[in-house]
C-alpha cells in the first residue's frame, strides 16, 4: 500500500508519476496493513487509526501515492474479503487494541467469519472496520475485517478522493456478493456529483477481456445465464451489463 518499496525502512519510493505514463492503472493494496503477529488486536484494513501514528492506514497509503504523482484516475483501491485474527487474552476485553496472541490460522474469509460469529459484528468507527469474536475450544478467536457497511464507507471514500475504482482480494470470500455489491454503479447517482471524479460519472466504461467475461458475469449478473464459449453469450453479457449497471465494455 505504501509508496515506499519497503515501508519499514527509508527505501526509495516507487516512481508513481512515471508508472502512470505507462500503466492504465495502479492497484493499491490497502489490506494486510497488519499480519496477525502483534500482541494486540489490530484492524488490518484500517481507513484511519485511533492513535497519532497514521502510517498503517488506507488513507495514508492513498495520500502517499497521489502526493507522489499518481493521478487519482489511475488508482484502484484494494479491498479485502477476509479478516485477520488473534487469540484474545481476556474474552471480555475484545475491541480493537485488546491484548491478544498470535492465532496460527490468522486469516478467515468473510463467509467463514459470518458462520463462526452468526453474523453478529461490532463496528469500530475510528478505523472504519468491523470485528467479532467466537469460542474455539478453550480459546476465544477475535477477527478484524470489513463488512458491507465498512466496505460501503471505503467505496464512498475512494469516490471522494476521485479514484478510478476498486478491486477485491479475493472473489471467493464474500457471502452472496454482500461485499462486492456495495459499490454497484446505480449507487453513483445517489451521491452528490461533487464527490465523484468526472471520469466515473455519470457513465462508466470498463475494459473486460473477452476471456474474463464469464467470471465477471457470475459476479455482476448472477441471473444472466451465459456459457464459457460463443460470441452470442458475449454479446448477451455486454447487453445485460449495460442494461443493469449502465456499464459499457470496450
CSV table of C-alpha atoms in Angstrom, one decimal:
chain,number,residue,atom,x,y,z
A,1,UNK,CA,0.0,0.0,0.0
A,2,UNK,CA,2.9,2.3,0.7
A,3,UNK,CA,4.6,4.4,-1.9
A,4,UNK,CA,7.9,3.1,-0.5
A,5,UNK,CA,9.1,-0.2,-1.7
A,6,UNK,CA,9.7,-1.2,2.0
A,7,UNK,CA,7.7,1.0,4.4
A,8,UNK,CA,9.8,-0.4,7.3
A,9,UNK,CA,12.8,1.5,6.1
A,10,UNK,CA,13.8,4.7,4.3
A,11,UNK,CA,13.8,2.9,1.0
A,12,UNK,CA,13.2,4.8,-2.3
A,13,UNK,CA,9.6,5.2,-3.3
A,14,UNK,CA,8.0,3.8,-6.4
A,15,UNK,CA,8.2,6.2,-9.3
A,16,UNK,CA,4.4,6.9,-9.2
A,17,UNK,CA,4.4,9.7,-11.9
A,18,UNK,CA,6.4,7.6,-14.3
A,19,UNK,CA,4.3,4.5,-13.7
A,20,UNK,CA,1.2,6.5,-14.6
A,21,UNK,CA,2.6,7.2,-18.0
A,22,UNK,CA,2.9,3.5,-18.9
A,23,UNK,CA,0.1,1.8,-16.9
A,24,UNK,CA,-3.6,2.0,-17.3
A,25,UNK,CA,-4.0,1.9,-13.5
A,26,UNK,CA,-2.2,1.0,-10.3
A,27,UNK,CA,-3.8,-1.2,-7.7
A,28,UNK,CA,-3.1,0.0,-4.2
A,29,UNK,CA,-3.0,-3.0,-1.8
A,30,UNK,CA,-4.9,-1.4,1.1
A,31,UNK,CA,-5.1,-4.5,3.3
A,32,UNK,CA,-2.7,-6.7,5.3
A,33,UNK,CA,-1.5,-3.5,6.9
A,34,UNK,CA,-1.1,-5.8,9.9
A,35,UNK,CA,-0.5,-9.5,9.6
A,36,UNK,CA,-1.6,-11.0,12.9
A,37,UNK,CA,1.8,-11.2,14.7
A,38,UNK,CA,1.1,-8.3,17.1
A,39,UNK,CA,0.3,-8.8,20.8
A,40,UNK,CA,-2.9,-6.9,20.4
A,41,UNK,CA,-5.9,-7.0,18.0
A,42,UNK,CA,-5.4,-4.7,15.1
A,43,UNK,CA,-7.6,-3.6,12.1
A,44,UNK,CA,-5.7,-4.8,9.0
A,45,UNK,CA,-7.8,-2.7,6.7
A,46,UNK,CA,-8.0,0.5,8.9
A,47,UNK,CA,-9.1,3.5,6.9
A,48,UNK,CA,-7.8,5.7,9.8
A,49,UNK,CA,-6.3,4.8,13.1
A,50,UNK,CA,-7.1,5.6,16.7
A,51,UNK,CA,-3.6,6.8,17.6
A,52,UNK,CA,-1.3,9.6,16.4
A,53,UNK,CA,0.5,7.1,14.2
A,54,UNK,CA,-1.4,7.1,11.0
A,55,UNK,CA,1.2,5.3,8.8
A,56,UNK,CA,-0.5,1.9,8.6
A,57,UNK,CA,-3.8,3.2,7.3
A,58,UNK,CA,-5.6,3.1,3.9
A,59,UNK,CA,-5.8,6.9,3.9
A,60,UNK,CA,-2.1,7.3,4.5
A,61,UNK,CA,-1.2,5.0,1.6
A,62,UNK,CA,-3.6,6.7,-0.8
A,63,UNK,CA,-2.4,10.1,0.1
A,64,UNK,CA,1.2,9.0,-0.5
A,65,UNK,CA,0.5,7.6,-3.9
A,66,UNK,CA,-1.4,10.7,-5.0
A,67,UNK,CA,1.0,13.1,-3.5
A,68,UNK,CA,3.9,11.4,-5.4
A,69,UNK,CA,2.3,11.9,-8.7
A,70,UNK,CA,-0.1,9.1,-9.4
A,71,UNK,CA,-3.3,10.6,-10.8
A,72,UNK,CA,-6.4,9.7,-8.9
A,73,UNK,CA,-8.0,8.5,-12.1
A,74,UNK,CA,-5.2,5.8,-12.4
A,75,UNK,CA,-5.6,4.4,-8.8
A,76,UNK,CA,-7.7,1.4,-7.8
A,77,UNK,CA,-8.2,0.8,-4.1
A,78,UNK,CA,-7.7,-2.7,-2.8
A,79,UNK,CA,-10.5,-4.1,-0.6
A,80,UNK,CA,-10.4,-7.3,1.4
A,81,UNK,CA,-13.0,-10.1,1.6
A,82,UNK,CA,-11.2,-11.7,4.6
A,83,UNK,CA,-10.1,-10.8,8.1
A,84,UNK,CA,-7.0,-11.2,10.3
A,85,UNK,CA,-7.4,-12.9,13.7
A,86,UNK,CA,-5.8,-13.3,17.1
A,87,UNK,CA,-6.5,-15.2,20.3
A,88,UNK,CA,-7.9,-12.9,23.0
A,89,UNK,CA,-6.1,-12.8,26.3
A,90,UNK,CA,-9.3,-11.8,28.1
A,91,UNK,CA,-12.6,-12.5,26.2
A,92,UNK,CA,-14.3,-9.6,27.9
A,93,UNK,CA,-11.8,-7.2,26.6
A,94,UNK,CA,-12.5,-7.5,22.9
A,95,UNK,CA,-12.3,-4.2,21.0
A,96,UNK,CA,-9.6,-3.0,18.6
A,97,UNK,CA,-6.4,-2.9,20.5
A,98,UNK,CA,-7.3,-5.6,23.0
A,99,UNK,CA,-4.5,-7.8,24.4
A,100,UNK,CA,-4.1,-10.8,22.3
A,101,UNK,CA,-1.7,-13.5,21.0
A,102,UNK,CA,-1.0,-15.0,17.6
A,103,UNK,CA,-3.6,-17.3,16.0
A,104,UNK,CA,-1.9,-19.8,13.7
A,105,UNK,CA,-4.9,-19.7,11.4
A,106,UNK,CA,-4.5,-15.9,11.0
A,107,UNK,CA,-6.9,-15.3,8.1
A,108,UNK,CA,-10.6,-16.1,7.7
A,109,UNK,CA,-12.8,-15.2,4.7
A,110,UNK,CA,-15.8,-13.0,5.3
A,111,UNK,CA,-18.0,-16.0,4.6
A,112,UNK,CA,-16.2,-18.0,7.3
A,113,UNK,CA,-16.5,-15.2,9.8
A,114,UNK,CA,-20.2,-14.9,9.2
A,115,UNK,CA,-20.6,-18.5,10.1
A,116,UNK,CA,-18.4,-18.5,13.1
A,117,UNK,CA,-19.9,-15.4,14.6
A,118,UNK,CA,-23.5,-16.0,13.4
A,119,UNK,CA,-23.4,-12.6,11.6
A,120,UNK,CA,-23.1,-10.7,14.9
A,121,UNK,CA,-20.4,-7.9,14.3
A,122,UNK,CA,-19.3,-4.8,16.0
A,123,UNK,CA,-18.1,-1.7,14.2
A,124,UNK,CA,-15.1,0.4,15.1
A,125,UNK,CA,-15.9,3.9,13.9
A,126,UNK,CA,-12.3,5.2,14.2
A,127,UNK,CA,-10.7,2.6,11.9
A,128,UNK,CA,-13.9,2.1,9.9
A,129,UNK,CA,-13.7,-1.7,10.3
A,130,UNK,CA,-15.7,-4.5,11.8
A,131,UNK,CA,-14.7,-7.1,14.3
A,132,UNK,CA,-16.2,-10.0,16.2
A,133,UNK,CA,-15.1,-13.0,18.4
A,134,UNK,CA,-16.1,-16.6,18.9
A,135,UNK,CA,-15.2,-19.5,21.1
A,136,UNK,CA,-12.9,-22.2,19.7
A,137,UNK,CA,-12.2,-24.9,22.2
A,138,UNK,CA,-10.6,-23.3,25.3
A,139,UNK,CA,-9.7,-20.1,23.3
A,140,UNK,CA,-11.6,-17.1,22.0
A,141,UNK,CA,-10.8,-16.0,18.5
A,142,UNK,CA,-11.0,-12.3,17.5
A,143,UNK,CA,-11.2,-11.3,13.9
A,144,UNK,CA,-10.9,-7.8,12.3
A,145,UNK,CA,-12.4,-7.4,8.8
A,146,UNK,CA,-14.7,-5.4,6.6
A,147,UNK,CA,-18.4,-6.0,6.4
A,148,UNK,CA,-20.9,-4.5,3.9
A,149,UNK,CA,-21.2,-1.3,6.0
A,150,UNK,CA,-17.4,-0.6,6.2
A,151,UNK,CA,-16.9,-1.6,2.5
A,152,UNK,CA,-19.6,0.9,1.5
A,153,UNK,CA,-17.8,3.6,3.6
A,154,UNK,CA,-14.5,2.8,1.8
A,155,UNK,CA,-16.2,3.0,-1.6
A,156,UNK,CA,-17.5,6.4,-0.7
A,157,UNK,CA,-14.1,7.4,0.5
A,158,UNK,CA,-12.5,6.5,-2.8
A,159,UNK,CA,-15.2,8.4,-4.7
A,160,UNK,CA,-14.5,11.5,-2.6
A,161,UNK,CA,-10.8,11.0,-3.5
A,162,UNK,CA,-11.7,10.7,-7.1
A,163,UNK,CA,-10.1,7.3,-7.5
A,164,UNK,CA,-10.7,5.2,-10.6
A,165,UNK,CA,-12.4,2.3,-8.7
A,166,UNK,CA,-11.5,-0.7,-6.5
A,167,UNK,CA,-10.7,-4.3,-6.6
A,168,UNK,CA,-11.1,-7.2,-4.1
A,169,UNK,CA,-8.8,-9.9,-2.7
A,170,UNK,CA,-10.5,-12.1,-3.4
A,171,UNK,CA,-13.7,-13.1,-5.1
A,172,UNK,CA,-14.4,-16.3,-3.1
A,173,UNK,CA,-14.5,-14.6,0.2
A,174,UNK,CA,-18.0,-13.0,0.2
A,175,UNK,CA,-21.3,-14.5,1.0
A,176,UNK,CA,-24.0,-13.9,-1.7
A,177,UNK,CA,-21.9,-11.0,-3.0
A,178,UNK,CA,-22.8,-8.9,0.1
A,179,UNK,CA,-19.4,-7.2,0.0
A,180,UNK,CA,-19.0,-6.9,-3.8
A,181,UNK,CA,-22.3,-5.2,-4.4
A,182,UNK,CA,-21.7,-2.3,-2.1
A,183,UNK,CA,-20.1,-0.3,-5.0
A,184,UNK,CA,-22.6,-1.2,-7.7
A,185,UNK,CA,-22.9,1.5,-10.3
A,186,UNK,CA,-26.5,2.7,-9.7
A,187,UNK,CA,-25.4,4.0,-6.3
A,188,UNK,CA,-23.3,6.6,-8.0
A,189,UNK,CA,-26.4,8.5,-8.9
A,190,UNK,CA,-27.3,8.8,-5.2
A,191,UNK,CA,-24.0,10.5,-4.4
A,192,UNK,CA,-23.5,14.3,-4.8
A,193,UNK,CA,-21.7,14.9,-8.1
A,194,UNK,CA,-19.1,17.0,-6.2
A,195,UNK,CA,-17.9,13.7,-4.6
A,196,UNK,CA,-17.4,11.9,-7.9
A,197,UNK,CA,-14.5,12.2,-10.2
A,198,UNK,CA,-15.6,13.3,-13.7
A,199,UNK,CA,-14.0,10.2,-15.3
A,200,UNK,CA,-16.5,7.9,-13.5
A,201,UNK,CA,-19.7,9.9,-13.6
A,202,UNK,CA,-22.3,9.6,-14.9
A,203,UNK,CA,-21.2,6.9,-17.4
A,204,UNK,CA,-18.7,4.2,-16.8
A,205,UNK,CA,-16.7,2.4,-19.5
A,206,UNK,CA,-14.6,-0.5,-18.5
A,207,UNK,CA,-12.3,-2.9,-20.3
A,208,UNK,CA,-13.2,-6.6,-19.8
A,209,UNK,CA,-11.1,-9.0,-21.8
A,210,UNK,CA,-13.3,-11.5,-23.7
A,211,UNK,CA,-11.8,-14.5,-21.8
A,212,UNK,CA,-12.8,-12.9,-18.5
A,213,UNK,CA,-16.4,-12.1,-19.2
A,214,UNK,CA,-17.8,-15.5,-17.9
A,215,UNK,CA,-16.3,-14.9,-14.5
A,216,UNK,CA,-17.3,-11.3,-14.3
A,217,UNK,CA,-20.9,-12.2,-15.3
A,218,UNK,CA,-21.2,-14.6,-12.4
A,219,UNK,CA,-20.3,-11.8,-10.0
A,220,UNK,CA,-22.3,-8.9,-11.5
A,221,UNK,CA,-25.1,-10.7,-13.3
A,222,UNK,CA,-25.9,-13.9,-11.4
A,223,UNK,CA,-29.2,-14.2,-13.2
A,224,UNK,CA,-27.7,-13.9,-16.6
A,225,UNK,CA,-27.0,-17.5,-17.8
A,226,UNK,CA,-24.1,-17.4,-20.1
A,227,UNK,CA,-21.7,-20.1,-21.3
A,228,UNK,CA,-17.9,-20.1,-21.4
A,229,UNK,CA,-17.9,-20.1,-25.2
A,230,UNK,CA,-19.7,-18.4,-28.0
A,231,UNK,CA,-20.0,-14.8,-29.3
A,232,UNK,CA,-23.7,-14.9,-28.7
A,233,UNK,CA,-23.1,-15.3,-25.0
A,234,UNK,CA,-20.5,-12.5,-25.0
A,235,UNK,CA,-23.0,-10.1,-26.7
A,236,UNK,CA,-25.7,-11.1,-24.3
A,237,UNK,CA,-23.4,-10.4,-21.4
A,238,UNK,CA,-22.5,-7.0,-22.8
A,239,UNK,CA,-26.1,-6.1,-23.3
A,240,UNK,CA,-27.1,-7.2,-19.8
A,241,UNK,CA,-24.2,-5.4,-18.2
A,242,UNK,CA,-25.2,-2.2,-19.9
A,243,UNK,CA,-28.9,-2.6,-19.1
A,244,UNK,CA,-28.3,-3.5,-15.4
A,245,UNK,CA,-25.4,-1.2,-14.5
A,246,UNK,CA,-25.1,1.3,-17.3
A,247,UNK,CA,-21.6,-0.1,-18.0
A,248,UNK,CA,-20.3,-0.4,-21.5
A,249,UNK,CA,-17.5,-2.8,-22.3
A,250,UNK,CA,-14.7,-1.9,-24.7
